[in-house]
Short mmCIF file of C-alpha atoms in Angstrom, two decimals:
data_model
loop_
_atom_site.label_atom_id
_atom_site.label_comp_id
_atom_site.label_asym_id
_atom_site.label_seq_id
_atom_site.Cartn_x
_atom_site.Cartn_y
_atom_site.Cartn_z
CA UNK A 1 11.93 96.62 186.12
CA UNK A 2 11.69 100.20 184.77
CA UNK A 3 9.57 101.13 181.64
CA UNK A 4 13.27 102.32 180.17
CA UNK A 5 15.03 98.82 180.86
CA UNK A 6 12.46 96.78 178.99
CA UNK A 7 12.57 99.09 176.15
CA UNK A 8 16.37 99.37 176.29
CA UNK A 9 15.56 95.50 176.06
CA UNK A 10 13.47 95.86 172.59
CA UNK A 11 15.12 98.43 171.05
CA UNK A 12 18.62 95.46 171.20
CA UNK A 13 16.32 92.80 169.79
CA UNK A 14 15.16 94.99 166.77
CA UNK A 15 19.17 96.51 166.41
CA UNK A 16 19.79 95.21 162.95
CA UNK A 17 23.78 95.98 163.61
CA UNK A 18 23.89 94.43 167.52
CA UNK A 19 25.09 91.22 165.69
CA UNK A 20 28.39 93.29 165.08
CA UNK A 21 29.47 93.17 168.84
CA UNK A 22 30.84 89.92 167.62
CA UNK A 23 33.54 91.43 165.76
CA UNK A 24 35.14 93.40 168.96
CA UNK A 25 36.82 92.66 171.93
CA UNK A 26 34.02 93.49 174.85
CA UNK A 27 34.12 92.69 178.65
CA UNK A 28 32.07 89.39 178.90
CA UNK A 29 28.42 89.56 179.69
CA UNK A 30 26.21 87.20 181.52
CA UNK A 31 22.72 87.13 181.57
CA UNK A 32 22.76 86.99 185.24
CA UNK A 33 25.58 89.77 185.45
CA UNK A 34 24.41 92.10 182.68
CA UNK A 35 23.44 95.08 185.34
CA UNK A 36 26.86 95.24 186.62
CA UNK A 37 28.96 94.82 182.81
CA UNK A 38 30.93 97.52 182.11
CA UNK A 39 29.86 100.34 179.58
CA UNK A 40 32.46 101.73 177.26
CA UNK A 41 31.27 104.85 175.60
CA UNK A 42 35.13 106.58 175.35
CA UNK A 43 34.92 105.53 171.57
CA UNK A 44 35.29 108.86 170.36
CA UNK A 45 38.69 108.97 172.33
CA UNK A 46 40.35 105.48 171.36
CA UNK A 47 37.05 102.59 169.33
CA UNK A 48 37.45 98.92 170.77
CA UNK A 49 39.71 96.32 169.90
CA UNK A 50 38.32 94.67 166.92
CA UNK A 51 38.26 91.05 167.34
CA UNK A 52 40.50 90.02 163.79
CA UNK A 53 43.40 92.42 164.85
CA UNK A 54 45.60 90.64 166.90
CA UNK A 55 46.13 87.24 164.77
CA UNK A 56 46.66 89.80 162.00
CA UNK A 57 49.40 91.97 163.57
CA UNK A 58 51.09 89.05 164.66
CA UNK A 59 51.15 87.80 160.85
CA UNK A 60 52.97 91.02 159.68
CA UNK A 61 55.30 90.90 162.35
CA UNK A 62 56.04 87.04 162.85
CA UNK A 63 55.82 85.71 158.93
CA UNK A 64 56.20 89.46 156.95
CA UNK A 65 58.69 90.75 159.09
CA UNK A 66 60.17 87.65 160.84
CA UNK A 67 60.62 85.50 157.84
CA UNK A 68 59.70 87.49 154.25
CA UNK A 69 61.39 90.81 155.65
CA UNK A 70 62.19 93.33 152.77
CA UNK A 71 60.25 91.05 150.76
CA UNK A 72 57.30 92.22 152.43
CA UNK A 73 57.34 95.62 150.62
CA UNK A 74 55.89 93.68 147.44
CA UNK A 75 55.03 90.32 148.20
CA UNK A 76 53.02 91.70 151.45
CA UNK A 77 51.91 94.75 149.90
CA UNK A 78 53.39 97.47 152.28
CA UNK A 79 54.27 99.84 149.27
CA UNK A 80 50.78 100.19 148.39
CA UNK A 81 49.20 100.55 151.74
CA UNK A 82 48.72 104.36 152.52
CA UNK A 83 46.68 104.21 149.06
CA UNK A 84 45.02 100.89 149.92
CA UNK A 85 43.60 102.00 152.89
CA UNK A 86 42.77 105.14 151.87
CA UNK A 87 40.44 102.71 149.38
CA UNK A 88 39.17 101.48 152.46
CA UNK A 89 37.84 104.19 154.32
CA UNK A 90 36.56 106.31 151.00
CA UNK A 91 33.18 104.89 151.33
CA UNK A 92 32.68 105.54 154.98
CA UNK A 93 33.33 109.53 154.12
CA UNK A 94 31.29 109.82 150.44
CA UNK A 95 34.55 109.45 148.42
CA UNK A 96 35.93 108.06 145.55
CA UNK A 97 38.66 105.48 145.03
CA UNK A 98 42.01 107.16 144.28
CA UNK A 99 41.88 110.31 146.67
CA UNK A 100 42.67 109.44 150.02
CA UNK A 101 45.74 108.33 151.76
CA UNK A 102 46.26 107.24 155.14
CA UNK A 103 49.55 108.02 156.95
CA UNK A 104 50.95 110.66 159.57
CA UNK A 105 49.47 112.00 162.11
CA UNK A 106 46.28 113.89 161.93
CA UNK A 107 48.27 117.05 162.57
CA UNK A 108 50.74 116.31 160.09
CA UNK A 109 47.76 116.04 157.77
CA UNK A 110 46.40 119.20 158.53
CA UNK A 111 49.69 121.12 158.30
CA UNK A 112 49.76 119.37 155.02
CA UNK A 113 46.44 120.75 153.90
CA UNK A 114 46.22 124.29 155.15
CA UNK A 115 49.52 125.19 153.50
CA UNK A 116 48.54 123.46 150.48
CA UNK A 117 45.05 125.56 150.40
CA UNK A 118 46.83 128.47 150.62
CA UNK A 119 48.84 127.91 148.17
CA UNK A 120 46.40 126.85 145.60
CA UNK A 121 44.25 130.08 146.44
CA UNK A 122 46.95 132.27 145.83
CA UNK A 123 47.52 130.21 143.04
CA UNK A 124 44.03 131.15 141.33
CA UNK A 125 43.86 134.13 142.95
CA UNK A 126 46.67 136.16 143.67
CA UNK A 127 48.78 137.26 146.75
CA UNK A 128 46.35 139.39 148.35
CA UNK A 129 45.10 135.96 149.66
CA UNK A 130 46.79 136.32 152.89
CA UNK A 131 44.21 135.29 155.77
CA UNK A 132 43.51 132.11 157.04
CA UNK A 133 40.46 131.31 159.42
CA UNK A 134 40.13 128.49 161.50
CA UNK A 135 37.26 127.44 164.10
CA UNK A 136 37.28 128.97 167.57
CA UNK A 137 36.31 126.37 169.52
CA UNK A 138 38.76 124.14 167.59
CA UNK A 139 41.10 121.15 168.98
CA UNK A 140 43.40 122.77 170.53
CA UNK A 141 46.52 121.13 168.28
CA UNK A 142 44.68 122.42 165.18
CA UNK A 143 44.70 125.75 166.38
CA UNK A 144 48.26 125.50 166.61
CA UNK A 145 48.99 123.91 163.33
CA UNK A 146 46.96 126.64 161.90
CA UNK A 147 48.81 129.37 163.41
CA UNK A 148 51.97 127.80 162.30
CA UNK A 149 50.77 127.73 158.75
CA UNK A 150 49.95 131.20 159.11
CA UNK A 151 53.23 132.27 160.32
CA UNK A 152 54.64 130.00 157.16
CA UNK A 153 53.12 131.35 154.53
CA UNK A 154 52.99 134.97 155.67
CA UNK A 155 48.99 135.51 156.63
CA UNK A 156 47.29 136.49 159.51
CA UNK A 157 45.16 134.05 161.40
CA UNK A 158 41.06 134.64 162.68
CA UNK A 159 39.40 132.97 164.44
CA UNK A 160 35.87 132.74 164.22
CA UNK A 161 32.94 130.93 165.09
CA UNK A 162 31.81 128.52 162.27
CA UNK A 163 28.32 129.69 162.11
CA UNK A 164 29.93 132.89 161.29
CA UNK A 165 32.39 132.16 158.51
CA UNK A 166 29.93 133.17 155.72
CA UNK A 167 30.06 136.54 156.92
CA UNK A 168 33.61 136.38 158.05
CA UNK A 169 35.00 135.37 154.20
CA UNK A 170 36.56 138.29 152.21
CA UNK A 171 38.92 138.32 149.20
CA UNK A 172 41.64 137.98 151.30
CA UNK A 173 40.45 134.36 152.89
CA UNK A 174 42.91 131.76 151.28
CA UNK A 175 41.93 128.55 154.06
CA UNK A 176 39.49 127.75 156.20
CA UNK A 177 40.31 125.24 158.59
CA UNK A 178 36.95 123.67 160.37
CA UNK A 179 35.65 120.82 162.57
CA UNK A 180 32.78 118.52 161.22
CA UNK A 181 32.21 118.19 164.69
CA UNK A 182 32.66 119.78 167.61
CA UNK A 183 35.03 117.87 169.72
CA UNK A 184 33.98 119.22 173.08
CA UNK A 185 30.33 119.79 173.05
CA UNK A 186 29.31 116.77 169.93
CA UNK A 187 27.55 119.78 167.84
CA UNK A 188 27.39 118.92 163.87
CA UNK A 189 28.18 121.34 161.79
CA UNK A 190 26.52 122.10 158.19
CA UNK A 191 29.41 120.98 156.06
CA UNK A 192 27.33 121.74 152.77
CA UNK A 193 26.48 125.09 153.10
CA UNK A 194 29.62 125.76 154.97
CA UNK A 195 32.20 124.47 152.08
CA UNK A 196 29.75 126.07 149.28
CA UNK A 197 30.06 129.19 151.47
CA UNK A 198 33.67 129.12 151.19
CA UNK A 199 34.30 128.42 147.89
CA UNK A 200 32.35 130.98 146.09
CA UNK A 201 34.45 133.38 148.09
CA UNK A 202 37.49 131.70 146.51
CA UNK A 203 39.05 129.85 149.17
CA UNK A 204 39.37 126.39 150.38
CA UNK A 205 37.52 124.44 153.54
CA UNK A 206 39.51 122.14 155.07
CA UNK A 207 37.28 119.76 157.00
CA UNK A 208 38.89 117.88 160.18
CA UNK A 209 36.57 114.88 160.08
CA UNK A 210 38.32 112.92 163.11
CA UNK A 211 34.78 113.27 165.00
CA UNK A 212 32.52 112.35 161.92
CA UNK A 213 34.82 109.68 160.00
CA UNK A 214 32.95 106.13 161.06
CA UNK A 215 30.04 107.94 163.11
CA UNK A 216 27.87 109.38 160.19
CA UNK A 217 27.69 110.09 156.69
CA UNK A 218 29.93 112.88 155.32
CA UNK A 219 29.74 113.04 151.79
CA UNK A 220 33.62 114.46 150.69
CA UNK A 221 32.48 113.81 146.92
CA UNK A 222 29.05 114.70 146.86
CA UNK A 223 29.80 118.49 148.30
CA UNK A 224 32.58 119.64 146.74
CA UNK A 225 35.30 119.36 149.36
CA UNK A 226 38.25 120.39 148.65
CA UNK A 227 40.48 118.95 151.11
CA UNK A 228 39.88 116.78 154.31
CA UNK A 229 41.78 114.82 157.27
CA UNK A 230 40.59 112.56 160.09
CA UNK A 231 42.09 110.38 162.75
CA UNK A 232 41.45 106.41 162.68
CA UNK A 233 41.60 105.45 166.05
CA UNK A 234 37.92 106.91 167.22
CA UNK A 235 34.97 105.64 165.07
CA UNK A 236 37.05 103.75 162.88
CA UNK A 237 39.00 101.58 165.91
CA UNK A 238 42.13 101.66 164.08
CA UNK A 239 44.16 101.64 167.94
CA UNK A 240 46.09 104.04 169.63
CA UNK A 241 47.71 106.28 167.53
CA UNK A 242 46.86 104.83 164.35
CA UNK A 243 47.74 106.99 161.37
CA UNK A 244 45.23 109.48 160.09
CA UNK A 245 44.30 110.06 156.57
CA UNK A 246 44.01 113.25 154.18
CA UNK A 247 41.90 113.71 151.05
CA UNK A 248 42.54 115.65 148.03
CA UNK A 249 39.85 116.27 145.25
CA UNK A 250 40.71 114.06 142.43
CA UNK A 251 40.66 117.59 140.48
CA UNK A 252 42.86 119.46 143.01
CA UNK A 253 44.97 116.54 142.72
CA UNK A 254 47.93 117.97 140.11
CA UNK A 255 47.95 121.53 142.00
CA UNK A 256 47.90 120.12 145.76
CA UNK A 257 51.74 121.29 146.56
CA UNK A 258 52.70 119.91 150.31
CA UNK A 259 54.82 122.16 152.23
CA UNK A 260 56.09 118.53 153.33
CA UNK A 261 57.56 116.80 150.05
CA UNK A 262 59.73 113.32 150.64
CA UNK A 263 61.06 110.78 148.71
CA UNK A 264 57.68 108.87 149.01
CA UNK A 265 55.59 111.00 147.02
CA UNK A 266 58.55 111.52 144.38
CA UNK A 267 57.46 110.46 140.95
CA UNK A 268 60.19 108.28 141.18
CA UNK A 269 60.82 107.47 144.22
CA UNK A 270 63.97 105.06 143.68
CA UNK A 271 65.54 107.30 141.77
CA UNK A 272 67.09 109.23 144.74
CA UNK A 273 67.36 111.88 142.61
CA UNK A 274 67.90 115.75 144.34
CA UNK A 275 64.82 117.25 142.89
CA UNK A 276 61.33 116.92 143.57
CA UNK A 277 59.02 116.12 141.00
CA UNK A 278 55.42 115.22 142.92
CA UNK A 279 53.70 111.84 141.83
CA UNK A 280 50.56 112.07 140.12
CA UNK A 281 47.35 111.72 142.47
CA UNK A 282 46.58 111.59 146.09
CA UNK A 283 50.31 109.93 146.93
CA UNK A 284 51.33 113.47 146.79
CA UNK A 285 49.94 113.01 150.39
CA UNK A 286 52.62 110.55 151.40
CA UNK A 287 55.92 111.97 152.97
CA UNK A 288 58.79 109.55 154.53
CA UNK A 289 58.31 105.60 154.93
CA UNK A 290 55.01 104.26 156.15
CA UNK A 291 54.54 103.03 159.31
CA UNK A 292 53.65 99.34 158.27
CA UNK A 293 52.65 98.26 161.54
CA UNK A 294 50.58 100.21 162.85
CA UNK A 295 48.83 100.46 159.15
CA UNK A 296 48.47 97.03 158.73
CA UNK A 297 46.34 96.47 162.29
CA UNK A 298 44.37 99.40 160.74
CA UNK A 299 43.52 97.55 157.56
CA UNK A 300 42.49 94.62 159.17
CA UNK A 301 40.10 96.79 161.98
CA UNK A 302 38.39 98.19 158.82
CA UNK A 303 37.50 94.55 158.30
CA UNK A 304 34.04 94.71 160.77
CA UNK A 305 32.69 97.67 157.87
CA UNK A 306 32.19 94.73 155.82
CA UNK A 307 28.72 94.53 154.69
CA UNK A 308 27.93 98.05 156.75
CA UNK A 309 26.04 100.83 155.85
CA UNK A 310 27.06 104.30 156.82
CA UNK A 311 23.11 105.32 157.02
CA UNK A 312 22.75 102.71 159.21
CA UNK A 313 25.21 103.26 161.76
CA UNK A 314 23.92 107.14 161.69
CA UNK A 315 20.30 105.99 162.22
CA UNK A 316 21.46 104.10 165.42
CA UNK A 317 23.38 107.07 166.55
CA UNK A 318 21.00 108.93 166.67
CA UNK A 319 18.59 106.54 168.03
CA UNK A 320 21.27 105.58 171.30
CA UNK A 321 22.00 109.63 171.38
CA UNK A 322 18.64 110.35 172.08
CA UNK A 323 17.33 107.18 174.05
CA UNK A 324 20.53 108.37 176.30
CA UNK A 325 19.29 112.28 176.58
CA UNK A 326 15.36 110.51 177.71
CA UNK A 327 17.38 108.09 180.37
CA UNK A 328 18.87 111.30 181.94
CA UNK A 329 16.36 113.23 181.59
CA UNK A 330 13.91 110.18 183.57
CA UNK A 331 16.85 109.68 186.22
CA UNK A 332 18.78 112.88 186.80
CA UNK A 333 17.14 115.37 188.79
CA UNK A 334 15.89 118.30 186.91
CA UNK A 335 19.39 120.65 187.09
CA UNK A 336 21.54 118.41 188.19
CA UNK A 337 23.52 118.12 184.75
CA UNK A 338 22.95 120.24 181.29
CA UNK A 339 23.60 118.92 178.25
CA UNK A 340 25.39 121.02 175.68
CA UNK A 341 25.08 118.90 172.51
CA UNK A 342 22.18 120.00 170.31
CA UNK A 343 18.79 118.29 170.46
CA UNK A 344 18.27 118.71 166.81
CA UNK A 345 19.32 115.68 164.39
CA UNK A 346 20.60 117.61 162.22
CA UNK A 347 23.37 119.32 164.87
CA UNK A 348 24.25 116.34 166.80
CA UNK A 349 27.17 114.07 166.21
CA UNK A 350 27.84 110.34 167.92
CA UNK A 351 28.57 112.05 171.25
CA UNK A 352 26.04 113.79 174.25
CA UNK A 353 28.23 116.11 176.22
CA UNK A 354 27.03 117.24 179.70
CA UNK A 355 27.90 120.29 181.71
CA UNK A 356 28.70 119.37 185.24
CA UNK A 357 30.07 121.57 187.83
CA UNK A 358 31.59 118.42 189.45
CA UNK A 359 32.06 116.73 186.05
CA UNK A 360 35.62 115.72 187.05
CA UNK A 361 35.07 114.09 189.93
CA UNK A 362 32.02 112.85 188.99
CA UNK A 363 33.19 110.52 185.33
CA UNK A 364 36.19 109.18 187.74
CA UNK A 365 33.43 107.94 190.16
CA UNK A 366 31.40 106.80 186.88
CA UNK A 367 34.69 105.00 185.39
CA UNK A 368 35.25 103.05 188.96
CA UNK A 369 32.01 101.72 188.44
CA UNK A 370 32.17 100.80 185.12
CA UNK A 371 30.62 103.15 183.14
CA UNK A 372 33.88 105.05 180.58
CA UNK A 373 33.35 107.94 179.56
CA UNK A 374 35.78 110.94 179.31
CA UNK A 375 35.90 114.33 181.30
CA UNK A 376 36.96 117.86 179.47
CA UNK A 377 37.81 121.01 181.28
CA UNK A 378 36.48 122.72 182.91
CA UNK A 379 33.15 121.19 183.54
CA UNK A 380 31.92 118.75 180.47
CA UNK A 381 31.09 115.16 180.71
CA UNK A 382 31.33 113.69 177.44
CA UNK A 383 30.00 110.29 176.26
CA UNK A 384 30.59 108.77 172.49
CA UNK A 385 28.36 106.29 170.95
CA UNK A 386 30.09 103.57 169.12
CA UNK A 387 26.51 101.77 166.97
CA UNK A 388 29.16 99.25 166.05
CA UNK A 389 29.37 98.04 169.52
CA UNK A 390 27.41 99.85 171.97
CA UNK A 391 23.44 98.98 172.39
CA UNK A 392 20.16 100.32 174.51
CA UNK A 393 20.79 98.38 177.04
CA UNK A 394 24.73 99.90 177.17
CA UNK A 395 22.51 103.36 177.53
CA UNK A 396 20.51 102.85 179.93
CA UNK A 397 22.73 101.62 182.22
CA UNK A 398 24.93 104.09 181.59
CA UNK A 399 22.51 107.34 182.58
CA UNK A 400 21.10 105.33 185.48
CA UNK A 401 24.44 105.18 186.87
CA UNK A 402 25.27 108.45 186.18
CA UNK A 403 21.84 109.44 188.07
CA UNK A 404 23.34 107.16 191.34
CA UNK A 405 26.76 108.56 191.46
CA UNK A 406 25.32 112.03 191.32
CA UNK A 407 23.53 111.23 194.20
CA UNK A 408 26.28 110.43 196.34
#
């Protein structure tokens, strides 16, 4: 037995979150099969199936649905679930009560946001606010949201890299549009600095948090940030497609002006009457009619943060991240792979990404033997670590079989 396993071995019996498997849905391990279970570390794509989910779904749609029907908008609570949720999540990103709401898609939400910093720029300062910039190496849908925006509102869109927005900002920035973290290479980016940077030009950050939101400490309140949206089917294992949330200052709240307005953030929203009058606070978020379902499983997946500590689940990140990088670097010959997400704590997300010439062929061979992770063009292996669920043991594994299928 390696020096690596029994450590891998340790490392699980001093993991003061490995009781939290429980709470998921996992492939069955044996102590006699444990070298051959499979390894999920995809949860930066889709998080596991938590464990109280599918009892709960099938309450809302056998007894709320089924039996209470439109009942269910009061007696069940579905009115007040985009705000409910939104509850939910604000302690996992450094927020307040009463300034997030979950619903839409992520790039519904940023749509939502980028028009509405605009708007609140020009607002303040003028029309000679007329340039948005959004990160380079950014999702590729947010790139085209952004653009879209830009065509909208009548600016011109830059991209630049996001070490290089200081210098990039002008009088004529009205949005900046920027990933916590990188989706494609796992690198952290200094939201501080970045939104303080921003701001005292006279503009607004927008942070996409989809890769941060359940994976580390972000700290919405605590920095100033103006205006944020994340997915909650990664880190925070909401399920496929699970509607994302958006965050509004509370004090940007009354001047946050969506280029998306419907009847369910009207003041009054049974009123059906032809003009718009926002509501007051972060419903101004909300558009057309939740989707109840797919909210609902959410709520109950947020269930395993109970009794969680953000810090916590960051300190294991970065102790799997880096236990992973020392496995690979031990079993892959020197050259063989590169890895492309920073060493530094302080730059590194839940994720190691590794440059691969073969990398496509090679994570299909990994995923036939167990061992999910995901491939992005044209030549990056990338594999998220889940703290909720994943463990040393999970890691090592994981690079040794990577070493063995690149010796095939």
């Amino acid at each position: 037995m390696s020096d690596l396993v029994v450590r891998a071995g340790k490392l699980d019996a001093a993991d003061e979150l490995a009781a939290l498997r429980d709470r998921f849905v996992l492939d069955p391990v044996s102590d006699h099969a444990a070298d051959t279970a499979g390894v999920y570390l995809d949860g930066n794509s889709l998080g596991v199936l938590p464990a109280v989910v599918p009892d709960r779904v099938a309450d809302v749609v056998r007894r709320q649905w089924g039996e209470l029907r439109i009942r269910s908008w009061e007696e069940s609570g579905w009115w007040t679930a985009p705000e409910r949720i939104g509850d939910r999540i604000a302690p996992l990103v450094g927020a307040a009560p009463g300034q997030i709401v979950v619903g839409d898609s992520t790039s519904v939400n940023v749509f939502k946001a980028v028009v509405a910093a605009v708007r609140m720029a020009r607002e303040a300062g003028g029309d000679g606010r007329d340039e948005i910039l959004v990160d380079a190496t950014t999702f590729p849908t947010d790139g085209y949201i952004a653009r879209s925006a830009a065509r909208m509102t009548g600016c011109t869109l830059r991209p630049v890299d996001p070490a290089q927005v200081p210098g990039a900002l002008s009088g004529r920035t009205a949005a900046v549009l920027l990933n916590h973290v990188d989706y494609r290479t796992g690198r952290l980016y200094d939201l501080p600095s970045l939104t303080a940077a921003v701001h005292a030009a006279g503009a607004y950050a927008v942070w996409d948090l989809c890769h941060s939101a359940g994976a580390l400490p972000v700290g919405l309140d605590g920095h100033g940030v103006a205006l944020a949206v994340g997915c909650t089917y990664k880190y925070l294992n909401g399920g496929p497609g699970s509607p994302a949330f958006l965050y509004v200052r509370r004090d940007l709240q009354d001047r946050f002006d969506s280029p998306l307005p419907g009847w369910n953030s009207h003041a009054e929203p049974f009123g059906m009457r032809p003009e718009y009058e926002p509501s007051a606070g972060a419903t101004r978020g909300r558009v057309g009619t939740p989707d109840i379902l797919s909210l609902l499983a959410l709520e109950a997946a947020l269930e395993v943060w109970d009794g969680v500590r953000i810090e916590a689940v960051r300190a294991k990140s970065l102790a799997l991240t880096d236990f992973f990088l020392e496995c690979v670097a031990a079993y892959v010959p020197a050259g063989r792979v590169e890895s492309v997400t920073p060493y530094a704590h302080a730059e590194r997300g839940s994720q190691v990404a590794l440059r691969c010439p073969d990398a496509g062929d090679v994570m299909e061979r990994l995923i036939a033997r167990g061992v999910v992770g995901d491939f992005r063009h044209p030549d990056v292996l990338r594999f998220g670590f889940t703290p909720l669920y994943v463990g040393f043991a999970d890691t090592e594994r994981a690079a040794r079989v990577l070493a063995e299928t690149l010796a095939e």
